[in-house]
mmCIF file of C-alpha atoms in Angstrom:
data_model
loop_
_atom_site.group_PDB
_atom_site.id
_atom_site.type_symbol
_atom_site.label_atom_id
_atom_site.label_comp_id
_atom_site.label_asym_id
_atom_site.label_seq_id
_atom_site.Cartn_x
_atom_site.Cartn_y
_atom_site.Cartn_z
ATOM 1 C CA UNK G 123 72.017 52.145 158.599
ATOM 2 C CA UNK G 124 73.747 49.221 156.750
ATOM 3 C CA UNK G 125 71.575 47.075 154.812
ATOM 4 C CA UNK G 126 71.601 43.392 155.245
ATOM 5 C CA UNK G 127 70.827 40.421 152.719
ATOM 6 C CA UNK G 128 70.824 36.592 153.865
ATOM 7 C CA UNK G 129 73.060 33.663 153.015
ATOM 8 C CA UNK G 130 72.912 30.673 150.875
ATOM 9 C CA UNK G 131 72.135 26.730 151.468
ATOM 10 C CA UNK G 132 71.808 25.439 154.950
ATOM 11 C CA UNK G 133 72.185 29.418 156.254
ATOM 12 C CA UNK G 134 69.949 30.962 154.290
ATOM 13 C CA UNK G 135 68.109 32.591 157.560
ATOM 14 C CA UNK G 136 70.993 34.267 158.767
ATOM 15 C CA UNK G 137 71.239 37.419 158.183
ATOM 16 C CA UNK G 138 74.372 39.424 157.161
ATOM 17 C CA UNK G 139 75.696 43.056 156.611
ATOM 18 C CA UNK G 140 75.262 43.591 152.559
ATOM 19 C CA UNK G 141 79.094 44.458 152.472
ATOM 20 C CA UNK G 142 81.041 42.085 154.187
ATOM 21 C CA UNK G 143 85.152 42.592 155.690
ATOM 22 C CA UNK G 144 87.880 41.189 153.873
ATOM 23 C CA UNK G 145 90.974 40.547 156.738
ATOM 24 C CA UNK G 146 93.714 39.905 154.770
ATOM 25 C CA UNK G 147 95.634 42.755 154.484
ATOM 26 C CA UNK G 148 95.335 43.191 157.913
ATOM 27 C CA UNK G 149 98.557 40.659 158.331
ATOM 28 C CA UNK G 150 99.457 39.910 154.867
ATOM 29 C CA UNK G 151 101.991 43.158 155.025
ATOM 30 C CA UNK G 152 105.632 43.776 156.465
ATOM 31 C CA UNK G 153 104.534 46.518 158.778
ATOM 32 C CA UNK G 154 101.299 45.212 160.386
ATOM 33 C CA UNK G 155 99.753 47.989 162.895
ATOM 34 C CA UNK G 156 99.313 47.419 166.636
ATOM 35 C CA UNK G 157 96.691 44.815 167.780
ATOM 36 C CA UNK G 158 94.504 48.085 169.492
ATOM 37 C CA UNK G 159 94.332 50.144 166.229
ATOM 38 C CA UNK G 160 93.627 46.763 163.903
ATOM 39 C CA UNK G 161 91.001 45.892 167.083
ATOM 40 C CA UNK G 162 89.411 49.281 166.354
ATOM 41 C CA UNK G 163 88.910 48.124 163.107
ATOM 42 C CA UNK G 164 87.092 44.929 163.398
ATOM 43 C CA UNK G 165 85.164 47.021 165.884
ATOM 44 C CA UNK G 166 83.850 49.420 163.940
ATOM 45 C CA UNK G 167 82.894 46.946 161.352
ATOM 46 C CA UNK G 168 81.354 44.811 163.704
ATOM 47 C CA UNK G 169 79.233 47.802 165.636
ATOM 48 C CA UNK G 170 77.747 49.091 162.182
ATOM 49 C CA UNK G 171 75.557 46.182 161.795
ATOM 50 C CA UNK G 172 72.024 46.252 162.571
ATOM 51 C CA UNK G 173 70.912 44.182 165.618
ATOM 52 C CA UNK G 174 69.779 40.514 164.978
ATOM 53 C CA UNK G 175 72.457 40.171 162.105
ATOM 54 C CA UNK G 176 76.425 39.164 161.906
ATOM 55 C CA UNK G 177 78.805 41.051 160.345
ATOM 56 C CA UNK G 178 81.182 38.720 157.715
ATOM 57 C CA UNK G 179 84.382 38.169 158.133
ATOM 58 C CA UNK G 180 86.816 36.703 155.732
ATOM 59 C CA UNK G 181 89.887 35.297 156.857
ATOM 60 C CA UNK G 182 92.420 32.637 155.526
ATOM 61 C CA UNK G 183 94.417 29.619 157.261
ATOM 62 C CA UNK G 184 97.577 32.130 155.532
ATOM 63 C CA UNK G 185 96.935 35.664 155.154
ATOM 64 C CA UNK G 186 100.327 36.157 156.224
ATOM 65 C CA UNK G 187 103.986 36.960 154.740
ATOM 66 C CA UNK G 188 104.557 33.474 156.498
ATOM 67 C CA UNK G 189 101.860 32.034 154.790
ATOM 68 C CA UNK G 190 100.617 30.858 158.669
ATOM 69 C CA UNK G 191 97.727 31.566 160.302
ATOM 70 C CA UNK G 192 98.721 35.107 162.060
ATOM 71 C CA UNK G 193 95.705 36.064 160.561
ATOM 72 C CA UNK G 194 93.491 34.001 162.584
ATOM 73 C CA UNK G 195 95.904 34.360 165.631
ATOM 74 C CA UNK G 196 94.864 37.905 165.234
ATOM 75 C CA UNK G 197 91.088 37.177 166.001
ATOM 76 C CA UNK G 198 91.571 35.117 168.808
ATOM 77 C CA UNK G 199 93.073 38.032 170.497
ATOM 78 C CA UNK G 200 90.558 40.198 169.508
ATOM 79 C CA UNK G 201 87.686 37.766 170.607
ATOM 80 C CA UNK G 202 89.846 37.204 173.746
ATOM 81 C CA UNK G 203 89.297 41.087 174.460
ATOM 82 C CA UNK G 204 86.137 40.961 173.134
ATOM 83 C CA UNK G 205 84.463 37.679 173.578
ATOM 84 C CA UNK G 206 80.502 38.875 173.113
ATOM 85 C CA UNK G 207 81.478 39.916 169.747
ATOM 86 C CA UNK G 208 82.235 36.176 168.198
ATOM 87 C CA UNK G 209 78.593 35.815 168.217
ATOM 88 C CA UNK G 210 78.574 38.813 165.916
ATOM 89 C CA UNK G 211 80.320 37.502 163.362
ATOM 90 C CA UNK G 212 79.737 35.195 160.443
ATOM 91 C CA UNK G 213 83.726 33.674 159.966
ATOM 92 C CA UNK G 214 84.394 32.573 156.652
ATOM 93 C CA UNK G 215 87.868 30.834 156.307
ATOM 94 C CA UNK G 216 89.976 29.794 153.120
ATOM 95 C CA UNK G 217 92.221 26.754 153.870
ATOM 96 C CA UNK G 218 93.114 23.501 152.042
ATOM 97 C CA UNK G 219 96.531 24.405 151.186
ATOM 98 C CA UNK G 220 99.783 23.040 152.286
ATOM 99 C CA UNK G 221 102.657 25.389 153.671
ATOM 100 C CA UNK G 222 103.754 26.308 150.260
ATOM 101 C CA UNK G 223 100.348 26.881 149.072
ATOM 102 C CA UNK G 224 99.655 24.142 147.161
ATOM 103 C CA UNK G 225 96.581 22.542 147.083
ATOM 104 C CA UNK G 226 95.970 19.333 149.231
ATOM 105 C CA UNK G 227 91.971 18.473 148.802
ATOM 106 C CA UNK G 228 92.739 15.112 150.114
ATOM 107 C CA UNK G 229 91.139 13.676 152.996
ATOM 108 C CA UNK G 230 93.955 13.960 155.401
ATOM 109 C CA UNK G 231 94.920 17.745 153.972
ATOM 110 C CA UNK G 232 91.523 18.636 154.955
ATOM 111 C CA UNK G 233 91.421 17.958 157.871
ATOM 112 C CA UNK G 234 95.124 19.418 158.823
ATOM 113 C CA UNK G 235 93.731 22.491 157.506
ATOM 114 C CA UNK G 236 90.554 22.933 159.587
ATOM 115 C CA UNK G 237 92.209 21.583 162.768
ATOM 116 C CA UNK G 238 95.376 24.043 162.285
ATOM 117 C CA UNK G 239 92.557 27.119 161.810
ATOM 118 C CA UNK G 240 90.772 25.978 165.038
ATOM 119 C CA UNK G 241 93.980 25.848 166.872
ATOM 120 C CA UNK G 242 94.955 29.278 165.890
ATOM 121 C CA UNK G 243 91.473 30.503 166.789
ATOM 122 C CA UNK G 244 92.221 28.955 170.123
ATOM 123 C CA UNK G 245 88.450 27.952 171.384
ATOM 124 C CA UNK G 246 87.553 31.671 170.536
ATOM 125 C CA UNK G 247 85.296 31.393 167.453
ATOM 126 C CA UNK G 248 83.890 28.801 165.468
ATOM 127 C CA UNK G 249 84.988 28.781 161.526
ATOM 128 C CA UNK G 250 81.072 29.081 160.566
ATOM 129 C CA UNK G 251 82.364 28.440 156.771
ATOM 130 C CA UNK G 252 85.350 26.816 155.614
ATOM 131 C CA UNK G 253 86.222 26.611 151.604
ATOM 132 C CA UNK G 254 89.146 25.309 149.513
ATOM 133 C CA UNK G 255 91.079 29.281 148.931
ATOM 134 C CA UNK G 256 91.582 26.879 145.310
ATOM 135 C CA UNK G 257 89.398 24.524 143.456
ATOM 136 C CA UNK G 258 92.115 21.015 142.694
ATOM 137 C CA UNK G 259 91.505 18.116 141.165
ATOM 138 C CA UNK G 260 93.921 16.174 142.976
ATOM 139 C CA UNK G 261 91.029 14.491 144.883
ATOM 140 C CA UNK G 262 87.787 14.234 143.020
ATOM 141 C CA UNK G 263 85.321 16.768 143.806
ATOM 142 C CA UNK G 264 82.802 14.737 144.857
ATOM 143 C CA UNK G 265 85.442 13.074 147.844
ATOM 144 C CA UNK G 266 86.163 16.449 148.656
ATOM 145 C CA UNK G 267 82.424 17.214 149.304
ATOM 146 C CA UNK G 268 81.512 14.564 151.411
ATOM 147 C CA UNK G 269 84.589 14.839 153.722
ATOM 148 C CA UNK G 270 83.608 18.251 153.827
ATOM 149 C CA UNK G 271 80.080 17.230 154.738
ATOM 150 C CA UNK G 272 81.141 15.258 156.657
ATOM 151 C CA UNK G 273 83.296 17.938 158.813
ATOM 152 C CA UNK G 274 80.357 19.457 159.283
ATOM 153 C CA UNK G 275 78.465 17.023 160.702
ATOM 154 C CA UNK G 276 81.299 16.319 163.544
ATOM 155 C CA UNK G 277 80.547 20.247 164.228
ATOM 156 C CA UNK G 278 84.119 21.080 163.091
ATOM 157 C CA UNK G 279 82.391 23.820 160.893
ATOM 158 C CA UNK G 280 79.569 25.175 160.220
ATOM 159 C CA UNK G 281 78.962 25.757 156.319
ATOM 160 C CA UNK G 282 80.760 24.504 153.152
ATOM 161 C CA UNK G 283 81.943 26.861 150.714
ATOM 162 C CA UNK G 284 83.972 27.087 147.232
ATOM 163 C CA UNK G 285 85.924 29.914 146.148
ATOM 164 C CA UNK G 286 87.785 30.880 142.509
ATOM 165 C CA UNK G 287 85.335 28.405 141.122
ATOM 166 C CA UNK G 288 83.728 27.344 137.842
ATOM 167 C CA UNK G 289 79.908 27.536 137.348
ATOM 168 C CA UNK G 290 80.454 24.070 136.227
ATOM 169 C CA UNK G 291 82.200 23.090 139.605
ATOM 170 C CA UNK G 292 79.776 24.480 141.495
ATOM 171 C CA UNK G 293 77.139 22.378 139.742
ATOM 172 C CA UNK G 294 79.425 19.536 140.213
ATOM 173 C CA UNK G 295 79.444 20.148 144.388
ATOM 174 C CA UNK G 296 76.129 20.741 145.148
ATOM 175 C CA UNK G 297 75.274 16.749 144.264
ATOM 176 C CA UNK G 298 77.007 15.891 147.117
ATOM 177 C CA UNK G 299 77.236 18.492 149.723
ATOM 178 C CA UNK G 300 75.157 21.794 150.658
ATOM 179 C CA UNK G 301 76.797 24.876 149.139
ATOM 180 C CA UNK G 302 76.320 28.062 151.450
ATOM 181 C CA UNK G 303 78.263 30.510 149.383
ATOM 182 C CA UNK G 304 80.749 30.962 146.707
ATOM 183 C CA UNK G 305 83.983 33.529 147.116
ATOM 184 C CA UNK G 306 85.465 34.893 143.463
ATOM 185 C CA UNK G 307 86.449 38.050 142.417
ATOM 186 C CA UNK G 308 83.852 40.753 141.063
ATOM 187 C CA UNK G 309 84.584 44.511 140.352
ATOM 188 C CA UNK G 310 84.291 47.105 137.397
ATOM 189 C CA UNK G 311 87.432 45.380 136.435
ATOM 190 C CA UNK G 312 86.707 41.875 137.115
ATOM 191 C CA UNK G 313 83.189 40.754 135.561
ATOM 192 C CA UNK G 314 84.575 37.983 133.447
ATOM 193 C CA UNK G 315 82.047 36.462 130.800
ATOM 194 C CA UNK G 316 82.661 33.101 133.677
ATOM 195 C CA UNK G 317 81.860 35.732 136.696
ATOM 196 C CA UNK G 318 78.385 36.212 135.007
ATOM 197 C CA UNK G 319 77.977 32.558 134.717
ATOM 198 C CA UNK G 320 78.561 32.151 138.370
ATOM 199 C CA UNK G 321 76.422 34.852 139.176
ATOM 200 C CA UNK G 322 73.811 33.234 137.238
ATOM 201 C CA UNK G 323 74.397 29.399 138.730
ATOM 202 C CA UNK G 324 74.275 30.712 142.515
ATOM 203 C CA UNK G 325 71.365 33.308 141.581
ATOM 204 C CA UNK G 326 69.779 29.793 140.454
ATOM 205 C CA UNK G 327 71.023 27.520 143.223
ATOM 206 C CA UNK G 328 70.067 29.776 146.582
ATOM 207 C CA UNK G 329 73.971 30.102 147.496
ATOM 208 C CA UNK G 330 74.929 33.268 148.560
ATOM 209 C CA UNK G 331 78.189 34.833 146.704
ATOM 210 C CA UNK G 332 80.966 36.633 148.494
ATOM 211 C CA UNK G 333 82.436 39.194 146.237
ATOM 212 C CA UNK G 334 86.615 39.816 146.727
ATOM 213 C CA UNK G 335 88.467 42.720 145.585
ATOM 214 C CA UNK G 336 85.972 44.938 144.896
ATOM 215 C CA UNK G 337 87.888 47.888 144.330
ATOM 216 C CA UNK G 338 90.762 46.044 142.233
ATOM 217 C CA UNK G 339 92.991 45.778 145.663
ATOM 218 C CA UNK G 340 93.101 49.632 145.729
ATOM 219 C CA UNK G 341 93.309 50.618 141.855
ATOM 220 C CA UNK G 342 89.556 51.670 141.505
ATOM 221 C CA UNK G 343 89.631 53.788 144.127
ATOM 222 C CA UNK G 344 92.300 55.999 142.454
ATOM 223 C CA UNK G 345 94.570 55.465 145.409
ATOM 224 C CA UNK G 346 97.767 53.802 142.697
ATOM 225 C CA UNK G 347 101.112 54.028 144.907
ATOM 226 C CA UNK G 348 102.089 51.571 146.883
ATOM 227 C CA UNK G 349 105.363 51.129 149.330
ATOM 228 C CA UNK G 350 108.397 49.898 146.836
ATOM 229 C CA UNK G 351 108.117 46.018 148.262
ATOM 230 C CA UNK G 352 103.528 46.066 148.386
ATOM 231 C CA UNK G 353 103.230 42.882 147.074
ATOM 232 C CA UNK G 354 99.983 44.774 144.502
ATOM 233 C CA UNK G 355 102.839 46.186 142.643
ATOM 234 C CA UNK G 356 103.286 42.551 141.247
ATOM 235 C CA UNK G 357 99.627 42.788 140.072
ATOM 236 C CA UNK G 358 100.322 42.786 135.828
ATOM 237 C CA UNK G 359 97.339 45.371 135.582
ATOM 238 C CA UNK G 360 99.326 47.523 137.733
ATOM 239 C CA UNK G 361 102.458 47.791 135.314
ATOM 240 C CA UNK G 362 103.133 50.473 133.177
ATOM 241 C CA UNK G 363 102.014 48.984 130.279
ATOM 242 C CA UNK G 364 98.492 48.634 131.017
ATOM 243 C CA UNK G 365 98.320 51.220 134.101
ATOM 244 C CA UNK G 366 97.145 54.148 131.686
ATOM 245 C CA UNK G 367 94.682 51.817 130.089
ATOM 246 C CA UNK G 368 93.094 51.296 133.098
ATOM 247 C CA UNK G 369 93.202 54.522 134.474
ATOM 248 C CA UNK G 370 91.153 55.647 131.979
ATOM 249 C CA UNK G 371 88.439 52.934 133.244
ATOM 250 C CA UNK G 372 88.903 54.635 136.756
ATOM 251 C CA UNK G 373 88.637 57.906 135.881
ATOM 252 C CA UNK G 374 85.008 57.656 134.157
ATOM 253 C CA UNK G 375 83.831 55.648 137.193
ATOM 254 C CA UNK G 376 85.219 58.501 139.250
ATOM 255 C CA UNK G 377 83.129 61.229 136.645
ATOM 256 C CA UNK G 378 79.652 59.037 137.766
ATOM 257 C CA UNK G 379 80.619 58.870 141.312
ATOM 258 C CA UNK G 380 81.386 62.592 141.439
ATOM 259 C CA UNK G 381 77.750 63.126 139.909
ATOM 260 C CA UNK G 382 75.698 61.191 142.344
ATOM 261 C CA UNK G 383 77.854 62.563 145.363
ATOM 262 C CA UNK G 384 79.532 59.075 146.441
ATOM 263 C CA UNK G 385 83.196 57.975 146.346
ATOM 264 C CA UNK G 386 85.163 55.801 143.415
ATOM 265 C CA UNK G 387 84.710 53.336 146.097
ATOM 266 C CA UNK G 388 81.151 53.374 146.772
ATOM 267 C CA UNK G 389 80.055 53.215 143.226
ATOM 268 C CA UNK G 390 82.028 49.667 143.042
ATOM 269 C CA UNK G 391 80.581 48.292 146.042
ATOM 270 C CA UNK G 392 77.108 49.547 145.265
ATOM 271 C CA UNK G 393 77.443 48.231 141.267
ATOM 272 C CA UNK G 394 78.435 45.014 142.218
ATOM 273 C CA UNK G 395 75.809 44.630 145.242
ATOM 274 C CA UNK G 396 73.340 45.296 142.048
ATOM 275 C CA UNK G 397 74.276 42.089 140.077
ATOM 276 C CA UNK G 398 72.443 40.317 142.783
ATOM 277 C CA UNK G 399 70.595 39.894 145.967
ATOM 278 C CA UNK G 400 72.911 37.476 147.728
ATOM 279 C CA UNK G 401 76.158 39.480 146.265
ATOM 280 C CA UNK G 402 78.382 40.342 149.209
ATOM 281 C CA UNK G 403 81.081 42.462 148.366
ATOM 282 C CA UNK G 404 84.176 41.796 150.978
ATOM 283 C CA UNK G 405 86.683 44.547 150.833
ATOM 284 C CA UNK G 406 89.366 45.042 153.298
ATOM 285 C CA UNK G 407 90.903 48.374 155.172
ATOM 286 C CA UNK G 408 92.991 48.954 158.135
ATOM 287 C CA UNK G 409 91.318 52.453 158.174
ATOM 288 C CA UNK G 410 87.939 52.995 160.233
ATOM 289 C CA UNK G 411 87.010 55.791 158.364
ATOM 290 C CA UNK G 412 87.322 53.364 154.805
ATOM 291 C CA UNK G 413 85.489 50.703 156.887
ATOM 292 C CA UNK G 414 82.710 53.110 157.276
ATOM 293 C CA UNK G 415 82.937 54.256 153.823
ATOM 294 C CA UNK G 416 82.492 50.904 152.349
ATOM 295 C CA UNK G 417 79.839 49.543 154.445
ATOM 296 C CA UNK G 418 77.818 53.001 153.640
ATOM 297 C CA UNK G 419 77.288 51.786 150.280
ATOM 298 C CA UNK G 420 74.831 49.097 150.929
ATOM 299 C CA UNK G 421 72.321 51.845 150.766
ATOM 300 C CA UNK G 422 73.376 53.326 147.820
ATOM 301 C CA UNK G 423 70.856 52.417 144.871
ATOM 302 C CA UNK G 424 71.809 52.633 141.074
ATOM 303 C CA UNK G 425 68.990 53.458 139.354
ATOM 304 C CA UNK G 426 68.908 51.786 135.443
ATOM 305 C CA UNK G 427 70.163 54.853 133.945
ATOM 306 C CA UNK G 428 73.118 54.691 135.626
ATOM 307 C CA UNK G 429 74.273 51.255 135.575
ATOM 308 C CA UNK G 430 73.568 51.419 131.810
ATOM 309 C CA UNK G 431 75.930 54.076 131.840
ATOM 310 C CA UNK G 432 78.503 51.616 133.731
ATOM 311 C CA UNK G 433 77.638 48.916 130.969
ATOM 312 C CA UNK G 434 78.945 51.681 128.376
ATOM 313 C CA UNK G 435 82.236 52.522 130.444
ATOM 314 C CA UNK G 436 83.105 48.951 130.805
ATOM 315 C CA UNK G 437 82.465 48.663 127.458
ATOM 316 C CA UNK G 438 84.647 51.453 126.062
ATOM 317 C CA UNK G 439 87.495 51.134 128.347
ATOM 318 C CA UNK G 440 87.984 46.870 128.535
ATOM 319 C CA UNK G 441 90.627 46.132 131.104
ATOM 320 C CA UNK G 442 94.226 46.132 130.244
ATOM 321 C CA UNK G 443 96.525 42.955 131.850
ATOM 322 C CA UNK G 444 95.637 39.544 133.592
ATOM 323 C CA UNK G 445 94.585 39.438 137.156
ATOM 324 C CA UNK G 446 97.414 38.546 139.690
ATOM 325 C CA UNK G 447 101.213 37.991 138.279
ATOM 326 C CA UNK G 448 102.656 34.950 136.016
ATOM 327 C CA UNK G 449 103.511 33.103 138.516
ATOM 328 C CA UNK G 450 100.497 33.050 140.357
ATOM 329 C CA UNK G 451 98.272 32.740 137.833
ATOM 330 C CA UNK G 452 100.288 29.744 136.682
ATOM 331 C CA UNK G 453 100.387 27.877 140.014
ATOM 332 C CA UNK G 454 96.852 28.503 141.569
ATOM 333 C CA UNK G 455 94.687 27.917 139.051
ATOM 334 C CA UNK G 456 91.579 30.017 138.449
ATOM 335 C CA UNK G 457 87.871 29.236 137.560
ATOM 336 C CA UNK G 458 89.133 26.026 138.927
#
């Protein structure tokens, strides 16, 4: 049985599966699989979850080599097959960027986005939370809010999120518009001394906080080679001069996992589901079986001894290497 948990703000009664889907490399790759075996996927996900509660999905306005929306295009056919499942699903979309993903929080941008992700959903789904993928200053925040607000009120969406946000920000946002939930990265390897300041803020606030990469897009898993052109092998942490640093990290979490008879990738997902109630972890698979896997870990429970013994690893092994690659850590900024 997968455990559930509820949202934040204005949809704090609905009720969610405690590990959520990430979609995005479901398109974002040069060999995407065939619409029935991806469908299978967002099946299986979808079918796990208790009655009387949605399965998350997070999706993007460009989770695609394109940078369009073949991500989205990719649920409308599914909810074309499968049109009893949109009520299913809570759809959580990252937009406000322009074509070559740079920011455009201004009125106008906005709006492009939202109307470009309901024409590639085609009438199938509502977006039931749209965010900013990037926190810019390039319209105040408070603007940005209240068109967003507003957006909401037209029924163009249903919740307002941020994502690779500062606690500061988010303190910032919630004066002028109902915050549902907050997306930022959280893992063994990403638990920032900022991350624990969001955690804290939203723990504060009632929003809800949707955990991505997990598993360090595949590294804590153990699962380290990608194909030649896998855009991951651009991630710095990846590179030979910090890999064996951080394999080291991977390997005790593996030693803890073996011991309590879970995966690599089970103790993530259950460790970060422990920092807090309304902590949704959102990894992403194109495998049912890993789909299952994850999801299975919203019952497993750390008990204090053993996320003490966490503390210590992440302690004695400190990650090795920025997140992402120079240049997109210099373009997109983060804790925006």
């Amino acid at each position: 049985m997968v455990s559930t948990t509820t949202l934040g703000g204005p949809a704090k009664d609905v009720l969610v599966a405690k590990v959520g889907t990430g979609l995005m490399l479901l398109t974002w790759t040069r060999t995407p699989l065939p619409d029935e075996e991806l469908f299978e996927v967002l099946k299986t996900a979808i079918d796990a979850v208790p009655a009387g509660s949605k399965m998350l999905f997070n999706s993007a306005q460009f989770y695609a080599l394109d940078l369009g929306t073949g991500n989205l295009e990719l649920l409308a056919r599914f909810f074309e097959r499968y049109p009893l499942y949109a009520d299913r699903v809570f759809l959580t979309v990252n937009g406000g960027m322009k074509n070559k993903m740079e920011p455009d929080p201004s009125p106008e941008g906005l709006r492009a986005s939202i109307e470009k992700c309901a024409k590639a959903l085609r009438g199938t789904k509502k977006v039931d939370l749209f965010q900013n993928a990037r926190v810019s200053r390039l319209t105040p925040i408070s603007e940005q809010m209240k068109v967003l607000k507003g957006f909401v009120d037209e029924g163009l969406i249903g919740n307002i999120g941020l994502s690779e946000c500062s606690a500061a920000t988010i303190r910032e946002a919630v004066q002028y518009a109902p915050i549902t939930a907050v997306e930022i990265e959280i893992s063994p390897w990403a638990y920032e001394a900022e991350t624990r300041n969001v955690i804290a803020t939203c723990a504060e606030l009632g929003i809800a906080i949707f955990a991505y990469s997990p598993l360090g897009v595949g590294f804590l898993t153990g699962e380290l080679q990608f194909p030649l052109k896998d855009w991951r092998n651009l991630v710095i942490r990846y590179r030979d001069e910090h890999r064996d640093k951080n394999l080291k990290l991977v390997e005790a979490l593996k030693v803890v996992a073996q011991k309590k008879g879970i995966t690599a990738a089970q103790l993530c997902l259950a460790w970060t589901q422990a920092l807090g109630e309304r902590i949704i972890p959102i990894p992403c698979s194109t495998q049912t079986s890993h789909v299952l896997e994850n999801l299975q870990s919203s019952d497993v429970k750390l008990s204090s001894d053993e996320l003490v013994e966490i503390d210590r690893i992440l302690a004695k092994y400190p990650v090795s290497g920025e997140r992402f690659w120079e240049e997109h850590n210099n373009s997109l900024q983060l804790w925006g």
